[in-house]
């Protein structure tokens, strides 16, 4: 079942005297429960694509539907309400509040959504244990490692059970072991919860954890790879070959 449908997406920056078209009529669909990576050279439009799909930025032309809601037609107030209930975000720089503990950071989306304390505790305990941060729940961000911060950010993204999780270079600030730990956890949650994840990454290893990789070049989809029944190692090799043909993407 399609959860996200983008049709003829255009995104242009600048004015009539100096226009820069980043996305050029791009079409994209995401199925419920998919773990999709978006890759491409610097300047290809992959981050802009994630921003418009996740409602962080507005398209210039085109339509985006999530759960049969056309977010491109929504006014700001309605869009903010939709984002609060349906979308989760994992950013490269964690975006945790330094004055709150890990647990308090995680529970913020539920306090905004008026979820009961009992239900919030059930969700927190399950996800915090799943991502291995339950033991550090009472620590503040400056007491956590980079990997612990990003897993805290991931729990916060999942806690309100959104329709889609958008992840922008979630392993970019992590060492290889912490990155692998996080991606293992995201892959597990994708399987266990049928969570839909859309991730922008420049890292072929990170992309190999997903089910499908979409390669962007010059504001359009260049090609796609689907993992299918392959091992992650074989999928990584396919990604590497495609990236070699595409060129310009650094691991």
mmCIF file with all atom_site columns, C-alpha atoms in Angstrom, residues 36-157:
data_model
loop_
_atom_site.group_PDB
_atom_site.id
_atom_site.type_symbol
_atom_site.label_atom_id
_atom_site.label_alt_id
_atom_site.label_comp_id
_atom_site.label_asym_id
_atom_site.label_entity_id
_atom_site.label_seq_id
_atom_site.pdbx_PDB_ins_code
_atom_site.Cartn_x
_atom_site.Cartn_y
_atom_site.Cartn_z
_atom_site.occupancy
_atom_site.B_iso_or_equiv
_atom_site.pdbx_formal_charge
_atom_site.auth_seq_id
_atom_site.auth_comp_id
_atom_site.auth_asym_id
_atom_site.auth_atom_id
_atom_site.pdbx_PDB_model_num
ATOM 1   C CA . UNK A 1 36  ? 14.250 3.642  1.552  1.00 0.00 ? 36  UNK A CA 1
ATOM 2   C CA . UNK A 1 37  ? 17.599 5.383  1.140  1.00 0.00 ? 37  UNK A CA 1
ATOM 3   C CA . UNK A 1 38  ? 18.109 8.410  -1.107 1.00 0.00 ? 38  UNK A CA 1
ATOM 4   C CA . UNK A 1 39  ? 21.619 8.886  -2.498 1.00 0.00 ? 39  UNK A CA 1
ATOM 5   C CA . UNK A 1 40  ? 23.284 11.177 -5.011 1.00 0.00 ? 40  UNK A CA 1
ATOM 6   C CA . UNK A 1 41  ? 26.228 13.496 -5.623 1.00 0.00 ? 41  UNK A CA 1
ATOM 7   C CA . UNK A 1 42  ? 26.563 16.771 -3.762 1.00 0.00 ? 42  UNK A CA 1
ATOM 8   C CA . UNK A 1 43  ? 24.110 19.215 -5.316 1.00 0.00 ? 43  UNK A CA 1
ATOM 9   C CA . UNK A 1 44  ? 21.952 16.470 -6.834 1.00 0.00 ? 44  UNK A CA 1
ATOM 10  C CA . UNK A 1 45  ? 18.868 17.513 -4.865 1.00 0.00 ? 45  UNK A CA 1
ATOM 11  C CA . UNK A 1 46  ? 18.636 14.625 -2.396 1.00 0.00 ? 46  UNK A CA 1
ATOM 12  C CA . UNK A 1 47  ? 18.448 16.795 0.744  1.00 0.00 ? 47  UNK A CA 1
ATOM 13  C CA . UNK A 1 48  ? 16.010 19.176 -0.938 1.00 0.00 ? 48  UNK A CA 1
ATOM 14  C CA . UNK A 1 49  ? 13.867 16.159 -1.838 1.00 0.00 ? 49  UNK A CA 1
ATOM 15  C CA . UNK A 1 50  ? 13.845 14.955 1.766  1.00 0.00 ? 50  UNK A CA 1
ATOM 16  C CA . UNK A 1 51  ? 12.963 18.467 2.961  1.00 0.00 ? 51  UNK A CA 1
ATOM 17  C CA . UNK A 1 52  ? 9.937  18.806 0.690  1.00 0.00 ? 52  UNK A CA 1
ATOM 18  C CA . UNK A 1 53  ? 8.737  15.236 1.308  1.00 0.00 ? 53  UNK A CA 1
ATOM 19  C CA . UNK A 1 54  ? 8.925  15.823 5.060  1.00 0.00 ? 54  UNK A CA 1
ATOM 20  C CA . UNK A 1 55  ? 7.187  19.241 4.870  1.00 0.00 ? 55  UNK A CA 1
ATOM 21  C CA . UNK A 1 56  ? 10.259 21.100 6.169  1.00 0.00 ? 56  UNK A CA 1
ATOM 22  C CA . UNK A 1 57  ? 10.234 23.020 2.882  1.00 0.00 ? 57  UNK A CA 1
ATOM 23  C CA . UNK A 1 58  ? 7.522  23.757 0.311  1.00 0.00 ? 58  UNK A CA 1
ATOM 24  C CA . UNK A 1 59  ? 7.548  22.615 -3.318 1.00 0.00 ? 59  UNK A CA 1
ATOM 25  C CA . UNK A 1 60  ? 7.416  25.195 -6.116 1.00 0.00 ? 60  UNK A CA 1
ATOM 26  C CA . UNK A 1 61  ? 5.084  22.987 -8.162 1.00 0.00 ? 61  UNK A CA 1
ATOM 27  C CA . UNK A 1 62  ? 3.707  19.481 -7.804 1.00 0.00 ? 62  UNK A CA 1
ATOM 28  C CA . UNK A 1 63  ? 1.819  17.494 -5.177 1.00 0.00 ? 63  UNK A CA 1
ATOM 29  C CA . UNK A 1 64  ? 2.823  15.309 -2.229 1.00 0.00 ? 64  UNK A CA 1
ATOM 30  C CA . UNK A 1 65  ? 0.322  12.998 -0.537 1.00 0.00 ? 65  UNK A CA 1
ATOM 31  C CA . UNK A 1 66  ? 1.023  11.191 2.740  1.00 0.00 ? 66  UNK A CA 1
ATOM 32  C CA . UNK A 1 67  ? -1.654 8.839  4.081  1.00 0.00 ? 67  UNK A CA 1
ATOM 33  C CA . UNK A 1 68  ? -4.048 10.326 1.478  1.00 0.00 ? 68  UNK A CA 1
ATOM 34  C CA . UNK A 1 69  ? -3.472 13.833 2.845  1.00 0.00 ? 69  UNK A CA 1
ATOM 35  C CA . UNK A 1 70  ? -2.174 16.332 0.300  1.00 0.00 ? 70  UNK A CA 1
ATOM 36  C CA . UNK A 1 71  ? 0.415  18.144 2.401  1.00 0.00 ? 71  UNK A CA 1
ATOM 37  C CA . UNK A 1 72  ? 1.308  20.518 -0.443 1.00 0.00 ? 72  UNK A CA 1
ATOM 38  C CA . UNK A 1 73  ? -2.199 22.032 -0.178 1.00 0.00 ? 73  UNK A CA 1
ATOM 39  C CA . UNK A 1 74  ? -2.184 22.466 3.610  1.00 0.00 ? 74  UNK A CA 1
ATOM 40  C CA . UNK A 1 75  ? -1.960 25.831 5.360  1.00 0.00 ? 75  UNK A CA 1
ATOM 41  C CA . UNK A 1 76  ? 0.807  26.190 7.946  1.00 0.00 ? 76  UNK A CA 1
ATOM 42  C CA . UNK A 1 77  ? -1.371 25.533 10.994 1.00 0.00 ? 77  UNK A CA 1
ATOM 43  C CA . UNK A 1 78  ? -2.894 22.362 9.585  1.00 0.00 ? 78  UNK A CA 1
ATOM 44  C CA . UNK A 1 79  ? 0.499  21.236 8.294  1.00 0.00 ? 79  UNK A CA 1
ATOM 45  C CA . UNK A 1 80  ? 2.053  21.689 11.753 1.00 0.00 ? 80  UNK A CA 1
ATOM 46  C CA . UNK A 1 81  ? -0.725 19.573 13.249 1.00 0.00 ? 81  UNK A CA 1
ATOM 47  C CA . UNK A 1 82  ? -0.241 16.882 10.589 1.00 0.00 ? 82  UNK A CA 1
ATOM 48  C CA . UNK A 1 83  ? 3.532  16.864 11.167 1.00 0.00 ? 83  UNK A CA 1
ATOM 49  C CA . UNK A 1 84  ? 3.026  16.482 14.917 1.00 0.00 ? 84  UNK A CA 1
ATOM 50  C CA . UNK A 1 85  ? 0.978  13.302 14.530 1.00 0.00 ? 85  UNK A CA 1
ATOM 51  C CA . UNK A 1 86  ? 2.232  11.669 11.347 1.00 0.00 ? 86  UNK A CA 1
ATOM 52  C CA . UNK A 1 87  ? 5.928  12.468 10.876 1.00 0.00 ? 87  UNK A CA 1
ATOM 53  C CA . UNK A 1 88  ? 9.087  11.602 12.815 1.00 0.00 ? 88  UNK A CA 1
ATOM 54  C CA . UNK A 1 89  ? 12.547 13.102 12.294 1.00 0.00 ? 89  UNK A CA 1
ATOM 55  C CA . UNK A 1 90  ? 16.133 11.976 12.942 1.00 0.00 ? 90  UNK A CA 1
ATOM 56  C CA . UNK A 1 91  ? 18.751 14.660 12.246 1.00 0.00 ? 91  UNK A CA 1
ATOM 57  C CA . UNK A 1 92  ? 22.525 14.361 11.891 1.00 0.00 ? 92  UNK A CA 1
ATOM 58  C CA . UNK A 1 93  ? 23.155 16.709 14.821 1.00 0.00 ? 93  UNK A CA 1
ATOM 59  C CA . UNK A 1 94  ? 20.670 14.983 17.193 1.00 0.00 ? 94  UNK A CA 1
ATOM 60  C CA . UNK A 1 95  ? 18.635 18.143 18.027 1.00 0.00 ? 95  UNK A CA 1
ATOM 61  C CA . UNK A 1 96  ? 18.302 17.202 21.706 1.00 0.00 ? 96  UNK A CA 1
ATOM 62  C CA . UNK A 1 97  ? 17.555 19.811 24.370 1.00 0.00 ? 97  UNK A CA 1
ATOM 63  C CA . UNK A 1 98  ? 20.536 20.071 26.726 1.00 0.00 ? 98  UNK A CA 1
ATOM 64  C CA . UNK A 1 99  ? 18.384 20.952 29.752 1.00 0.00 ? 99  UNK A CA 1
ATOM 65  C CA . UNK A 1 100 ? 16.322 17.749 29.501 1.00 0.00 ? 100 UNK A CA 1
ATOM 66  C CA . UNK A 1 101 ? 17.317 14.160 30.250 1.00 0.00 ? 101 UNK A CA 1
ATOM 67  C CA . UNK A 1 102 ? 17.279 11.545 27.502 1.00 0.00 ? 102 UNK A CA 1
ATOM 68  C CA . UNK A 1 103 ? 13.877 10.341 28.702 1.00 0.00 ? 103 UNK A CA 1
ATOM 69  C CA . UNK A 1 104 ? 12.443 13.848 28.855 1.00 0.00 ? 104 UNK A CA 1
ATOM 70  C CA . UNK A 1 105 ? 13.695 14.583 25.332 1.00 0.00 ? 105 UNK A CA 1
ATOM 71  C CA . UNK A 1 106 ? 12.071 11.406 24.064 1.00 0.00 ? 106 UNK A CA 1
ATOM 72  C CA . UNK A 1 107 ? 8.722  12.062 25.731 1.00 0.00 ? 107 UNK A CA 1
ATOM 73  C CA . UNK A 1 108 ? 8.364  15.600 24.337 1.00 0.00 ? 108 UNK A CA 1
ATOM 74  C CA . UNK A 1 109 ? 6.333  14.550 21.259 1.00 0.00 ? 109 UNK A CA 1
ATOM 75  C CA . UNK A 1 110 ? 3.895  12.647 23.495 1.00 0.00 ? 110 UNK A CA 1
ATOM 76  C CA . UNK A 1 111 ? 3.360  15.586 25.828 1.00 0.00 ? 111 UNK A CA 1
ATOM 77  C CA . UNK A 1 112 ? 2.446  17.691 22.801 1.00 0.00 ? 112 UNK A CA 1
ATOM 78  C CA . UNK A 1 113 ? 0.126  14.933 21.527 1.00 0.00 ? 113 UNK A CA 1
ATOM 79  C CA . UNK A 1 114 ? -1.639 14.555 24.915 1.00 0.00 ? 114 UNK A CA 1
ATOM 80  C CA . UNK A 1 115 ? -0.843 10.851 25.268 1.00 0.00 ? 115 UNK A CA 1
ATOM 81  C CA . UNK A 1 116 ? -1.605 9.467  28.744 1.00 0.00 ? 116 UNK A CA 1
ATOM 82  C CA . UNK A 1 117 ? 1.272  8.992  31.185 1.00 0.00 ? 117 UNK A CA 1
ATOM 83  C CA . UNK A 1 118 ? 0.627  5.237  31.340 1.00 0.00 ? 118 UNK A CA 1
ATOM 84  C CA . UNK A 1 119 ? 0.719  4.840  27.559 1.00 0.00 ? 119 UNK A CA 1
ATOM 85  C CA . UNK A 1 120 ? 3.789  7.100  27.322 1.00 0.00 ? 120 UNK A CA 1
ATOM 86  C CA . UNK A 1 121 ? 5.632  4.921  29.856 1.00 0.00 ? 121 UNK A CA 1
ATOM 87  C CA . UNK A 1 122 ? 4.747  1.727  27.976 1.00 0.00 ? 122 UNK A CA 1
ATOM 88  C CA . UNK A 1 123 ? 6.003  3.144  24.688 1.00 0.00 ? 123 UNK A CA 1
ATOM 89  C CA . UNK A 1 124 ? 9.139  4.608  26.234 1.00 0.00 ? 124 UNK A CA 1
ATOM 90  C CA . UNK A 1 125 ? 10.151 1.414  28.054 1.00 0.00 ? 125 UNK A CA 1
ATOM 91  C CA . UNK A 1 126 ? 9.669  -0.726 24.942 1.00 0.00 ? 126 UNK A CA 1
ATOM 92  C CA . UNK A 1 127 ? 11.555 1.534  22.525 1.00 0.00 ? 127 UNK A CA 1
ATOM 93  C CA . UNK A 1 128 ? 14.310 2.601  24.935 1.00 0.00 ? 128 UNK A CA 1
ATOM 94  C CA . UNK A 1 129 ? 15.117 -1.054 25.633 1.00 0.00 ? 129 UNK A CA 1
ATOM 95  C CA . UNK A 1 130 ? 14.903 -1.905 21.928 1.00 0.00 ? 130 UNK A CA 1
ATOM 96  C CA . UNK A 1 131 ? 17.463 0.780  21.059 1.00 0.00 ? 131 UNK A CA 1
ATOM 97  C CA . UNK A 1 132 ? 19.682 0.127  24.069 1.00 0.00 ? 132 UNK A CA 1
ATOM 98  C CA . UNK A 1 133 ? 19.376 3.451  25.880 1.00 0.00 ? 133 UNK A CA 1
ATOM 99  C CA . UNK A 1 134 ? 17.125 2.498  28.786 1.00 0.00 ? 134 UNK A CA 1
ATOM 100 C CA . UNK A 1 135 ? 20.065 2.446  31.207 1.00 0.00 ? 135 UNK A CA 1
ATOM 101 C CA . UNK A 1 136 ? 21.034 6.036  30.338 1.00 0.00 ? 136 UNK A CA 1
ATOM 102 C CA . UNK A 1 137 ? 17.515 7.470  30.334 1.00 0.00 ? 137 UNK A CA 1
ATOM 103 C CA . UNK A 1 138 ? 18.215 9.825  33.254 1.00 0.00 ? 138 UNK A CA 1
ATOM 104 C CA . UNK A 1 139 ? 21.424 11.261 31.799 1.00 0.00 ? 139 UNK A CA 1
ATOM 105 C CA . UNK A 1 140 ? 21.638 14.624 30.048 1.00 0.00 ? 140 UNK A CA 1
ATOM 106 C CA . UNK A 1 141 ? 22.851 14.926 26.428 1.00 0.00 ? 141 UNK A CA 1
ATOM 107 C CA . UNK A 1 142 ? 26.314 16.144 27.498 1.00 0.00 ? 142 UNK A CA 1
ATOM 108 C CA . UNK A 1 143 ? 26.714 12.885 29.444 1.00 0.00 ? 143 UNK A CA 1
ATOM 109 C CA . UNK A 1 144 ? 25.924 10.696 26.433 1.00 0.00 ? 144 UNK A CA 1
ATOM 110 C CA . UNK A 1 145 ? 28.159 9.401  23.648 1.00 0.00 ? 145 UNK A CA 1
ATOM 111 C CA . UNK A 1 146 ? 27.388 10.330 20.047 1.00 0.00 ? 146 UNK A CA 1
ATOM 112 C CA . UNK A 1 147 ? 25.833 6.925  19.440 1.00 0.00 ? 147 UNK A CA 1
ATOM 113 C CA . UNK A 1 148 ? 23.655 7.206  22.543 1.00 0.00 ? 148 UNK A CA 1
ATOM 114 C CA . UNK A 1 149 ? 22.513 10.681 21.502 1.00 0.00 ? 149 UNK A CA 1
ATOM 115 C CA . UNK A 1 150 ? 21.507 9.486  18.049 1.00 0.00 ? 150 UNK A CA 1
ATOM 116 C CA . UNK A 1 151 ? 19.680 6.444  19.429 1.00 0.00 ? 151 UNK A CA 1
ATOM 117 C CA . UNK A 1 152 ? 17.873 8.810  21.824 1.00 0.00 ? 152 UNK A CA 1
ATOM 118 C CA . UNK A 1 153 ? 16.933 10.905 18.797 1.00 0.00 ? 153 UNK A CA 1
ATOM 119 C CA . UNK A 1 154 ? 15.704 7.765  17.040 1.00 0.00 ? 154 UNK A CA 1
ATOM 120 C CA . UNK A 1 155 ? 13.502 6.742  19.983 1.00 0.00 ? 155 UNK A CA 1
ATOM 121 C CA . UNK A 1 156 ? 12.048 10.263 20.033 1.00 0.00 ? 156 UNK A CA 1
ATOM 122 C CA . UNK A 1 157 ? 11.232 9.920  16.323 1.00 0.00 ? 157 UNK A CA 1
#
